[in-house]
Each structure stands twice: as C-alpha cells, then as structure tokens.
Amino acid sequence: MLFLVAFSSLFFLIGIVVILFVEGLPVFAHVSLSQFLFGKRWYPTSSPPQFGALPLILGSLLVTGGGLLFAVPLGLFAGIFLAELCPPRGREVMKPIIELLADIPSVVYGFFGVVVIAPFVRDLLSLSTGLTAFTAALILGIMAVPSIVSVIEDTLTSVPRSYKEASFALGATHWETLRRAILPAASSGIGAAIVLGAGRIIGETMAVLMVAGGAPVIPKSFFQPVRTLTATIAVEMGEASVGSPHYHSLFSLAIVLFLFTLVLNILVENLIPGGRRRVR
Amino acid sequence: MEEIKLQIKDLNVFFGEKQVLHQISLNIPANKVTAIIGPSGCGKSTLLRSINRMNDFFEGMKVEGEIIFDGKNVYAEGVDPVIVRRRIGMVFQMPNPFPKSIFENVAYGLRIQGWRNKKAIEEQVIKSLQAAALWDEVKDRLYSSAFDLSGGQQQRLCIARAIAVEPEILLMDEPASALDPIATARVEELIRSLIEKYTIVLVTHNMQEAARSSDYTAFLLLGRLIEFGPTNQIFTKPQKKETEDYLTGRFG
C-alpha cells in the first residue's frame, strides 16, 4: 500500500510528461519546429495563425536573467550575513522572516507589483507603462530571494569549521577567511542556489502575468512590456478550443518550459554532491 | 638557561563561569620543543590556543594575566590578534587542508600577507614543502587536490602551510594523534628538524611522544601547572608526586 503511494508521484510525473507531449506535438502538423522556436510572431488567433514562440522564450529568459540580477546579490549577501556575521539571536529572528517571504502567495506579489512598483518604475523612468520586463524581474527576484538565501546559508554553515580555524591561524582576517576559504569551499552550493532561483523565476506564472505587461513581441529593451511562456499558457488556455492548433501550441510552450526546468534541475543535482572534491 | 621566546605570567582563563586555567606561569625557551602533557580535559589545548588567541572565537571566554611575546603582552589593548597569529603559527589535531590544490594550500598564508610575485610565491612554497619533508612525495602533483594525500601527508602539508609564512613560534595541538605509527614517526622527526628555525610548543597526550620529541616538558593537571623542567628530568626524576603518578600510569 505504502509502495503504491510512494510510486504515485512517479505515476503523476510520467502522466504529466506523456500528456504534454501527446497534446503538444500535434501542433507541428501546422508549423515546423524551427518556425515554432525561431518564429518572431505569436498570433495564434489570426488567420492564418502564427505560432512563433521566440518572443515568449526570450521574454521568459529576459525576465529570468533580470530576476537573477536582483536575487543573486541580495540572496548572496543575506546568506553570508546570516551564516557568518549575524549573532545567533539575530539569525533566529531573521531566518523565519526571510522564509515568510516565500509563503506570500504570488498573486499578492503581483498585486504589490501592479499597485506599487509599476507606477514607481513608470514615473522614475518616465515610461508610458510601468508594466515592463524590468518590473517583473524586480518582483520575481524578490520572490526568489528566500530559496536562494536558505540554500546559501545552509551551504556556508556546512563548510567545516576546521577550514575557518586553519585560515584564522594563518593570520587571515574574517573577511579574508570568508573570501579565500569559505566562499570557494561553498562555491558549488552557491551555484546550486542560483540555479534553484532561476528555476523558481522561470516557472512563476501569476505575478509575472500581472506585472510583465503581456506584449508578445521580441524585447528590445529591459524597460518594455514582455510576455513569458508561463503567462501565455495561463492567459490563452481558457480561450483556445480543445483540439485546435492553438490548443496544441500551448502544450508545446509547456514542453519548452519543462525542458528549461529539467536542465536547471539536472544542473542543481550535479552541483551539490560534487562540491567537496572540486579543486580550484 | 636559554633565551626565552614566550613568557606566560599568571594566566587565568575562564569559559563563562568555569575557570579552565589557574595561575599558569611558564617560560618557553627559544628554538626548543616544549611539550605540554596531562590527562584529557586538563587545559592543554586551551593553554596552547591562548597563546595565538585562537580562544577569542569562543563566546564568554575571559583571560587574565599576561603572555609576553617579543616584549609585548599579546592580550594588551591595541594588539591585533591577526598580527599575533601571523607570527605564531598553529598545526591542528586533525589535518585540515583547504579543498584546494597542494600548491594553493601552502600559498594561502602568503597570499593573505599580500605576496603577489608569482616566482617568489613558488620559491617559498617549494622551500616550505622541502622543510616539511613533503617535497619529494608531491613535486609531481602540486596542482592536484590536497585531499588526495594520505593523512600523514596532509598533516605535513599543514605544517608546510604553517611554516610558509615564517612564524617565529609553531603551536602544535596533538599533531600526530590521528596518524598511524609510521606517519607519526615522520612527523616527530620533522618536528626535531624544525627547531633550528622555530620555537615549538607541542601539546600531546602521548607520553612517549613527549619523551621522544621534546626538550622541555610541562605537566598540567586540572588546569594547574604541576611541574615544568627539562624533559629527561621530568621523566626520570619528577619532583612532584602527581607527576610521578601520572607518568607511571596511576591515572590519566
């Protein structure tokens, strides 16, 4: 019985993957793979429909890369602070607060983005709209911080104490010890934290749908509206009639997204255990 | 008596409420090996770590008394523990190389001290590995991981790392206790060869090791210094009954 329960998650995983491919692949009867991946126009409801997913793929990548630009420095410094500099009592207060950030529903982040951040960005940069890739990256970056912080903090605290002692005994300051002994020893874990953050950002749907602006065009600047893979699927699934090319194309977008996250997951798996033997 | 390198005067060390060392006064002679022996928990390691201020990292630690090094109390106000540790090196009980290459392990202290010249760093690394009697075993694989070395080799690497920055005193906290007998013999041999340049303070719970490697021996019991003198005198004609009881194996 327990055996069955344990295997149910495997069953669901396989089921989802099979359905993605069964429902997604038929679109390639209407559009070639290269037209799909590199086509610049996503007009699924015009006639004839155009299924060029490149703007959406680039939108997702831009928002993810931009999000990391915010999340990585924030997460890295917060993690270093918590693990190395903060007195234990401060850590006991800070850690749950940071973890609470992860518990806020993403629609709330989106709401916050629309009401507070977007007008601010618009006025600050005098844009026509504040709903841009930049705004989305900022919000998603903040959303990814908790997971990045907690992985980095765990990695840093698991660096053997003896490395620190050896470094101090050689006359290194706290900062030199951090930079030359602790961070290099933790580099693979830090890499894993970044990839994990990327995974969270690329898969996020609700907040990005609300703040990214939703224009399915190839982004030329960080400060214009974009549309991501996730947002496209969420918005258009309701209006696509079941079995139509449009319907199948949305599943194909999901396949692309799934492949992205799969690659990121494989990266994380390979980064974590290899850490201790790596030499610089 | 010889030149005194380090003078410990009325040292009291507390961890919170608990007093770990009581009124220790001890003169460490230059270019000799001074062994600190005693049963576990007697404060040997605490005494050793007080010398280069490695105890500073324990919360609630308090030091009274003085440790005079080069005419100056290392606990005096305005003394930077980082500078103290650059001049008083340390080797730990468990070999603790960094997860870096053999070369980078030895170069670590040099880089910390701002060495930039590649050639000079290389020469100093080679010199230190030679002094630590490790050069012949690693010269063909300087850039492979320090973790590929055996335990004994790792400990000699840690010694090479410590002497690369040319400290004046080398503190060793049971450096052979995690090693097999052959590796132990090599480390002991190495310790004897190092006294030409360095003053060594060696903590050990192994009395044979103290007898073999040291010139002077201090016997500690329950945080108090019971007896201090030339090693052969301590081992053959101890003045105090406690020392004799410990050495003959009546406790400890």
Coordinates of C-alpha atoms in Angstrom, one line a residue, chain B residues 44-188:
Chain B
K44 CA 46.4 21.7 27.5
S45 CA 44.7 22.8 24.3
T46 CA 43.2 25.8 26.0
L47 CA 46.7 26.9 27.1
L48 CA 48.0 26.4 23.6
R49 CA 45.2 28.2 21.9
S50 CA 45.5 31.1 24.4
I51 CA 49.0 31.8 23.0
N52 CA 47.8 32.7 19.5
R53 CA 44.5 34.0 20.7
M54 CA 42.5 31.3 18.9
N55 CA 40.3 31.1 22.0
D56 CA 39.0 34.6 21.1
F57 CA 36.3 32.9 19.0
F58 CA 34.6 31.2 22.0
E59 CA 31.9 33.3 23.4
G60 CA 32.2 34.0 27.1
M61 CA 36.0 33.5 27.2
K62 CA 37.9 35.7 29.6
V63 CA 41.7 35.9 30.0
E64 CA 43.6 37.3 33.0
G65 CA 47.4 37.5 33.3
E66 CA 49.9 38.0 30.5
I67 CA 51.5 36.2 27.6
I68 CA 54.6 38.2 26.8
F69 CA 55.8 37.7 23.2
D70 CA 58.6 39.9 21.9
G71 CA 58.3 42.2 24.9
K72 CA 54.6 42.7 24.5
N73 CA 51.6 41.2 26.1
V74 CA 49.5 39.5 23.3
Y75 CA 46.4 40.4 25.2
A76 CA 47.3 44.1 25.7
E77 CA 44.9 46.6 24.4
G78 CA 45.5 47.6 20.8
V79 CA 47.2 44.3 19.9
D80 CA 45.7 42.9 16.7
P81 CA 45.2 39.1 17.1
V82 CA 45.6 38.8 13.3
I83 CA 49.2 40.0 13.6
V84 CA 49.8 37.7 16.6
R85 CA 48.6 34.8 14.6
R86 CA 50.9 35.7 11.6
R87 CA 53.9 35.4 13.9
I88 CA 52.7 32.4 15.9
G89 CA 51.6 29.6 13.7
M90 CA 49.4 26.6 14.5
V91 CA 49.0 23.0 13.4
F92 CA 45.8 21.2 14.5
Q93 CA 45.0 17.8 15.8
M94 CA 43.1 16.7 12.6
P95 CA 44.9 17.5 9.4
N96 CA 42.8 20.3 7.9
P97 CA 43.9 21.2 4.4
F98 CA 41.7 23.5 2.4
P99 CA 39.8 22.0 -0.5
K100 CA 42.4 23.4 -2.9
S101 CA 45.5 22.1 -4.6
I102 CA 48.6 21.2 -2.7
F103 CA 50.3 24.3 -4.0
E104 CA 47.4 26.6 -3.1
N105 CA 47.3 25.3 0.4
V106 CA 50.9 26.3 1.1
A107 CA 50.5 29.6 -0.8
Y108 CA 47.4 30.5 1.2
G109 CA 49.1 32.3 4.0
L110 CA 51.5 34.1 1.6
R111 CA 48.6 35.4 -0.4
I112 CA 46.9 36.6 2.8
Q113 CA 50.0 38.5 3.6
G114 CA 49.9 40.2 0.2
W115 CA 52.5 38.3 -1.7
R116 CA 51.9 38.9 -5.4
N117 CA 55.1 37.9 -7.1
K118 CA 54.5 34.5 -8.8
K119 CA 58.1 33.5 -8.7
A120 CA 58.6 34.4 -5.1
I121 CA 55.5 32.5 -4.1
E122 CA 56.6 29.5 -6.0
E123 CA 60.0 29.5 -4.4
Q124 CA 58.5 29.9 -0.9
V125 CA 56.1 27.1 -1.5
I126 CA 58.9 24.8 -2.6
K127 CA 61.0 25.7 0.3
S128 CA 58.2 25.1 2.8
L129 CA 57.4 21.7 1.3
Q130 CA 61.0 20.8 1.5
A131 CA 61.3 21.9 5.1
A132 CA 58.2 19.8 5.9
A133 CA 59.8 16.8 4.3
L134 CA 56.9 16.5 1.8
W135 CA 58.5 17.9 -1.4
D136 CA 59.8 14.6 -2.8
E137 CA 56.3 13.0 -2.5
V138 CA 54.3 15.8 -4.1
K139 CA 56.7 17.6 -6.5
D140 CA 55.0 15.9 -9.5
R141 CA 51.5 16.7 -8.4
L142 CA 51.5 20.2 -6.9
Y143 CA 48.2 21.0 -8.6
S144 CA 46.2 18.0 -7.6
S145 CA 43.8 18.2 -4.6
A146 CA 45.3 18.2 -1.1
F147 CA 42.5 15.6 -0.3
D148 CA 44.3 13.1 -2.5
L149 CA 47.1 12.9 0.1
S150 CA 47.2 10.4 2.9
G151 CA 46.5 11.5 6.5
G152 CA 50.2 11.8 7.4
Q153 CA 51.0 13.7 4.2
Q154 CA 48.1 16.0 4.8
Q155 CA 49.4 16.8 8.3
R156 CA 52.9 17.5 6.9
L157 CA 51.2 19.7 4.3
C158 CA 49.5 21.6 7.1
I159 CA 52.9 22.0 8.7
A160 CA 54.3 23.3 5.4
R161 CA 51.4 25.7 5.2
A162 CA 52.1 27.0 8.7
I163 CA 55.8 27.5 8.2
A164 CA 55.4 29.1 4.7
V165 CA 54.7 32.4 6.4
E166 CA 57.8 32.0 8.6
P167 CA 56.3 32.4 12.0
E168 CA 58.6 32.5 15.0
I169 CA 56.6 30.1 17.1
L170 CA 54.8 27.0 16.0
L171 CA 52.0 25.7 18.2
M172 CA 51.1 22.0 17.6
D173 CA 48.0 20.5 19.1
E174 CA 48.5 16.8 19.2
P175 CA 49.7 16.8 15.6
A176 CA 50.2 13.0 15.4
S177 CA 47.2 11.7 17.3
A178 CA 45.2 11.0 14.2
L179 CA 48.1 9.3 12.4
D180 CA 49.4 5.8 12.1
P181 CA 52.8 4.9 13.7
I182 CA 54.9 5.3 10.6
A183 CA 53.3 8.7 9.8
T184 CA 53.7 9.7 13.4
A185 CA 57.4 8.8 13.3
R186 CA 57.9 11.0 10.2
V187 CA 56.0 14.0 11.9
E188 CA 58.1 13.6 15.0

